[in-house]
Amino acid sequence: SKAVKEELEKYEKRLHSIKVNLDLTEEEFRGKEKEVYRKIKRRVEIKINANLNKTNEPFYFRELLYISPVWIE
């Protein structure tokens, strides 16, 4: 989260008081009853809280990304 915050401070001049939270978890997906596979995906949840410089209005951003599927048979 430190690297994301540094990049936001460097390139997003409209924001101040930036707080970044990254949460990495794993989710398991299984096939239907007759299918014998399962898949594990890593999920990254990105949350950004900040304030707009011009109006001091709160800014909130949240995004979920699924990365690196792993197949297990």
PDB file of C-alpha atoms in Angstrom:
ATOM      1  CA  SER A   1       0.000   0.000   0.000  1.00  0.00           C
ATOM      2  CA  LYS A   2       2.973   2.302   0.543  1.00  0.00           C
ATOM      3  CA  ALA A   3       3.922   2.212  -3.158  1.00  0.00           C
ATOM      4  CA  VAL A   4       0.339   2.953  -4.252  1.00  0.00           C
ATOM      5  CA  LYS A   5       0.152   5.891  -1.846  1.00  0.00           C
ATOM      6  CA  GLU A   6       3.475   7.274  -3.095  1.00  0.00           C
ATOM      7  CA  GLU A   7       2.307   7.081  -6.721  1.00  0.00           C
ATOM      8  CA  LEU A   8      -0.986   8.802  -5.885  1.00  0.00           C
ATOM      9  CA  GLU A   9       0.862  11.596  -4.082  1.00  0.00           C
ATOM     10  CA  LYS A  10       3.203  11.970  -7.030  1.00  0.00           C
ATOM     11  CA  TYR A  11       0.666  11.931  -9.891  1.00  0.00           C
ATOM     12  CA  GLU A  12      -2.723  12.858  -8.436  1.00  0.00           C
ATOM     13  CA  LYS A  13      -2.317  16.487  -7.401  1.00  0.00           C
ATOM     14  CA  ARG A  14      -6.074  16.943  -6.783  1.00  0.00           C
ATOM     15  CA  LEU A  15      -5.935  14.852  -3.587  1.00  0.00           C
ATOM     16  CA  HIS A  16      -4.499  15.300  -0.102  1.00  0.00           C
ATOM     17  CA  SER A  17      -4.634  13.291   3.163  1.00  0.00           C
ATOM     18  CA  ILE A  18      -4.417  10.070   1.152  1.00  0.00           C
ATOM     19  CA  LYS A  19      -4.930   6.743   2.926  1.00  0.00           C
ATOM     20  CA  VAL A  20      -4.572   3.450   1.027  1.00  0.00           C
ATOM     21  CA  ASN A  21      -5.617  -0.004   2.160  1.00  0.00           C
ATOM     22  CA  LEU A  22      -4.806  -3.151   0.146  1.00  0.00           C
ATOM     23  CA  ASP A  23      -6.289  -6.464   1.220  1.00  0.00           C
ATOM     24  CA  LEU A  24      -5.108  -9.704  -0.417  1.00  0.00           C
ATOM     25  CA  THR A  25      -7.259 -12.817   0.075  1.00  0.00           C
ATOM     26  CA  GLU A  26      -7.783 -16.148  -1.657  1.00  0.00           C
ATOM     27  CA  GLU A  27     -11.133 -17.470  -2.862  1.00  0.00           C
ATOM     28  CA  GLU A  28     -11.859 -21.017  -3.889  1.00  0.00           C
ATOM     29  CA  PHE A  29     -14.212 -21.841  -6.758  1.00  0.00           C
ATOM     30  CA  ARG A  30     -15.343 -25.425  -7.316  1.00  0.00           C
ATOM     31  CA  GLY A  31     -16.717 -27.042 -10.449  1.00  0.00           C
ATOM     32  CA  LYS A  32     -20.263 -28.361 -10.735  1.00  0.00           C
ATOM     33  CA  GLU A  33     -21.181 -31.658  -9.060  1.00  0.00           C
ATOM     34  CA  LYS A  34     -19.715 -33.885 -11.784  1.00  0.00           C
ATOM     35  CA  GLU A  35     -16.611 -31.778 -12.369  1.00  0.00           C
ATOM     36  CA  VAL A  36     -13.598 -32.637 -10.252  1.00  0.00           C
ATOM     37  CA  TYR A  37     -11.603 -29.417 -10.382  1.00  0.00           C
ATOM     38  CA  ARG A  38     -11.315 -26.473  -8.110  1.00  0.00           C
ATOM     39  CA  LYS A  39      -9.794 -23.104  -8.787  1.00  0.00           C
ATOM     40  CA  ILE A  40      -8.206 -20.706  -6.334  1.00  0.00           C
ATOM     41  CA  LYS A  41      -8.050 -17.024  -7.203  1.00  0.00           C
ATOM     42  CA  ARG A  42      -6.309 -14.287  -5.342  1.00  0.00           C
ATOM     43  CA  ARG A  43      -8.433 -11.252  -4.731  1.00  0.00           C
ATOM     44  CA  VAL A  44      -7.042  -7.780  -4.156  1.00  0.00           C
ATOM     45  CA  GLU A  45      -9.313  -5.171  -2.633  1.00  0.00           C
ATOM     46  CA  ILE A  46      -8.061  -1.609  -3.048  1.00  0.00           C
ATOM     47  CA  LYS A  47      -9.525   1.168  -0.900  1.00  0.00           C
ATOM     48  CA  ILE A  48      -8.459   4.786  -1.168  1.00  0.00           C
ATOM     49  CA  ASN A  49      -9.678   7.556   1.128  1.00  0.00           C
ATOM     50  CA  ALA A  50      -8.600  11.139   0.585  1.00  0.00           C
ATOM     51  CA  ASN A  51      -9.844  14.710   0.330  1.00  0.00           C
ATOM     52  CA  LEU A  52     -10.103  16.946  -2.706  1.00  0.00           C
ATOM     53  CA  ASN A  53      -7.734  19.905  -2.539  1.00  0.00           C
ATOM     54  CA  LYS A  54     -10.130  22.431  -4.044  1.00  0.00           C
ATOM     55  CA  THR A  55     -13.183  21.797  -1.830  1.00  0.00           C
ATOM     56  CA  ASN A  56     -11.852  19.484   0.913  1.00  0.00           C
ATOM     57  CA  GLU A  57     -14.682  17.120  -0.078  1.00  0.00           C
ATOM     58  CA  PRO A  58     -14.113  13.466   0.909  1.00  0.00           C
ATOM     59  CA  PHE A  59     -13.015  11.135  -1.905  1.00  0.00           C
ATOM     60  CA  TYR A  60     -13.496   7.374  -1.740  1.00  0.00           C
ATOM     61  CA  PHE A  61     -12.437   4.689  -4.230  1.00  0.00           C
ATOM     62  CA  ARG A  62     -12.877   0.914  -3.932  1.00  0.00           C
ATOM     63  CA  GLU A  63     -11.979  -1.754  -6.477  1.00  0.00           C
ATOM     64  CA  LEU A  64     -11.847  -5.561  -6.422  1.00  0.00           C
ATOM     65  CA  LEU A  65      -9.406  -7.343  -8.719  1.00  0.00           C
ATOM     66  CA  TYR A  66      -9.014 -11.083  -9.218  1.00  0.00           C
ATOM     67  CA  ILE A  67      -5.523 -12.227 -10.136  1.00  0.00           C
ATOM     68  CA  SER A  68      -3.539 -15.421 -10.673  1.00  0.00           C
ATOM     69  CA  PRO A  69      -6.021 -18.281 -10.989  1.00  0.00           C
ATOM     70  CA  VAL A  70      -4.547 -21.557  -9.769  1.00  0.00           C
ATOM     71  CA  TRP A  71      -6.147 -24.809 -10.948  1.00  0.00           C
ATOM     72  CA  ILE A  72      -6.096 -27.841  -8.677  1.00  0.00           C
ATOM     73  CA  GLU A  73      -7.340 -31.262  -9.820  1.00  0.00           C
TER      74      GLU A  73
END
